[in-house]
Amino acid sequence: MADLPPDTYFGFRPSHLLAGAIGGICGALASPSGSIWRHITMGIVGTAVAAYGTPVVAPVVALYLVSHNVPLGSIEGPTGFALGVCGMSLCKVALRWVQIWRDGPLAKLPPAV
């Protein structure tokens, strides 16, 4: 097994986890309906999406911003926050795809919300 860099916990950078958690909490507060458990779950999902997605998405964003001389380290925080805010929506889309795949042909599509 490869050695992990010293600034990671279980393979994740703390800055990605924090940015995702804050983004997930902001996403939960943007839709105030629901229980406290829904808001906590949204924070956890935002954290998970940012933890896994930031190392993949941040370099792509950096390619776009390279002409502005923005270092990758300054892009990771906002990218993690944005992924945390969008995390619950991304999970809803993924769950809908799984339901469609599980239920069979496209004739059984659930109604659009």
Short mmCIF file of C-alpha atoms in Angstrom, two decimals:
data_model
loop_
_atom_site.label_atom_id
_atom_site.label_comp_id
_atom_site.label_asym_id
_atom_site.label_seq_id
_atom_site.Cartn_x
_atom_site.Cartn_y
_atom_site.Cartn_z
CA MET A 1 0.00 0.00 0.00
CA ALA A 2 1.32 3.42 -0.90
CA ASP A 3 2.24 5.82 1.85
CA LEU A 4 -0.24 8.66 2.28
CA PRO A 5 0.97 12.25 2.36
CA PRO A 6 1.22 13.64 5.90
CA ASP A 7 -1.54 16.21 5.34
CA THR A 8 -4.28 13.63 4.69
CA TYR A 9 -6.64 11.74 6.97
CA PHE A 10 -7.78 8.38 5.60
CA GLY A 11 -6.66 9.59 2.18
CA PHE A 12 -8.63 12.86 2.22
CA ARG A 13 -7.33 16.37 2.68
CA PRO A 14 -8.91 18.22 5.62
CA SER A 15 -9.49 21.31 3.47
CA HIS A 16 -11.65 19.27 1.07
CA LEU A 17 -13.63 17.79 3.96
CA LEU A 18 -14.19 21.18 5.60
CA ALA A 19 -15.17 22.92 2.34
CA GLY A 20 -17.60 20.12 1.52
CA ALA A 21 -19.13 20.15 4.99
CA ILE A 22 -19.67 23.90 4.87
CA GLY A 23 -21.11 23.61 1.36
CA GLY A 24 -23.44 20.81 2.43
CA ILE A 25 -24.64 22.82 5.42
CA CYS A 26 -25.23 25.87 3.21
CA GLY A 27 -27.12 23.68 0.76
CA ALA A 28 -29.27 22.37 3.61
CA LEU A 29 -29.97 25.88 4.90
CA ALA A 30 -30.96 27.03 1.42
CA SER A 31 -33.94 24.67 1.59
CA PRO A 32 -35.25 25.10 5.14
CA SER A 33 -38.00 22.50 4.89
CA GLY A 34 -37.28 19.12 6.38
CA SER A 35 -36.04 17.68 9.62
CA ILE A 36 -32.75 18.23 11.39
CA TRP A 37 -31.68 14.74 10.26
CA ARG A 38 -32.20 15.77 6.63
CA HIS A 39 -29.90 18.75 7.15
CA ILE A 40 -27.28 16.63 8.88
CA THR A 41 -27.46 14.09 6.06
CA MET A 42 -27.03 16.85 3.49
CA GLY A 43 -23.90 18.02 5.31
CA ILE A 44 -22.50 14.48 5.32
CA VAL A 45 -23.32 13.97 1.63
CA GLY A 46 -21.75 17.34 0.78
CA THR A 47 -18.62 16.34 2.66
CA ALA A 48 -18.40 12.98 0.88
CA VAL A 49 -18.97 14.47 -2.59
CA ALA A 50 -16.31 17.13 -1.98
CA ALA A 51 -13.83 14.63 -0.51
CA TYR A 52 -14.04 12.36 -3.54
CA GLY A 53 -14.77 14.98 -6.21
CA THR A 54 -12.38 17.84 -5.43
CA PRO A 55 -9.18 16.00 -6.42
CA VAL A 56 -10.82 15.21 -9.77
CA VAL A 57 -12.65 18.46 -10.50
CA ALA A 58 -10.10 21.01 -9.20
CA PRO A 59 -7.43 20.24 -11.84
CA VAL A 60 -10.08 20.57 -14.57
CA VAL A 61 -11.10 23.97 -13.18
CA ALA A 62 -7.41 24.90 -12.95
CA LEU A 63 -6.97 24.17 -16.66
CA TYR A 64 -9.64 26.77 -17.37
CA LEU A 65 -8.09 29.33 -14.99
CA VAL A 66 -4.44 28.72 -15.90
CA SER A 67 -4.40 31.81 -18.13
CA HIS A 68 -5.21 33.90 -15.03
CA ASN A 69 -2.22 32.47 -13.07
CA VAL A 70 -4.43 31.10 -10.28
CA PRO A 71 -2.61 28.37 -8.29
CA LEU A 72 -4.28 25.00 -7.79
CA GLY A 73 -4.25 25.44 -4.00
CA SER A 74 -6.57 28.44 -4.29
CA ILE A 75 -8.99 26.56 -6.50
CA GLU A 76 -9.46 23.50 -4.26
CA GLY A 77 -11.38 25.30 -1.49
CA PRO A 78 -14.03 26.94 -3.69
CA THR A 79 -14.32 23.77 -5.77
CA GLY A 80 -14.91 21.69 -2.63
CA PHE A 81 -17.50 24.20 -1.42
CA ALA A 82 -19.35 24.15 -4.75
CA LEU A 83 -19.33 20.35 -4.80
CA GLY A 84 -20.63 20.32 -1.23
CA VAL A 85 -23.51 22.63 -2.16
CA CYS A 86 -24.35 20.57 -5.24
CA GLY A 87 -23.71 17.21 -3.56
CA MET A 88 -27.30 16.41 -2.62
CA SER A 89 -28.55 17.24 -6.12
CA LEU A 90 -25.84 15.06 -7.62
CA CYS A 91 -26.88 12.21 -5.33
CA LYS A 92 -30.55 12.62 -6.28
CA VAL A 93 -29.60 12.35 -9.96
CA ALA A 94 -27.46 9.27 -9.29
CA LEU A 95 -30.26 7.61 -7.31
CA ARG A 96 -32.75 8.34 -10.09
CA TRP A 97 -30.38 6.73 -12.65
CA VAL A 98 -30.07 3.66 -10.42
CA GLN A 99 -33.87 3.43 -10.08
CA ILE A 100 -34.30 3.65 -13.87
CA TRP A 101 -31.62 0.99 -14.39
CA ARG A 102 -33.19 -1.24 -11.72
CA ASP A 103 -36.79 -0.90 -12.92
CA GLY A 104 -36.12 -1.75 -16.54
CA PRO A 105 -37.13 -0.07 -19.76
CA LEU A 106 -37.47 3.65 -20.20
CA ALA A 107 -41.26 3.29 -20.46
CA LYS A 108 -41.35 3.19 -16.65
CA LEU A 109 -39.72 6.59 -16.15
CA PRO A 110 -40.85 8.29 -12.95
CA PRO A 111 -42.69 11.59 -13.42
CA ALA A 112 -40.49 14.69 -13.52
CA VAL A 113 -40.42 16.65 -10.30
#
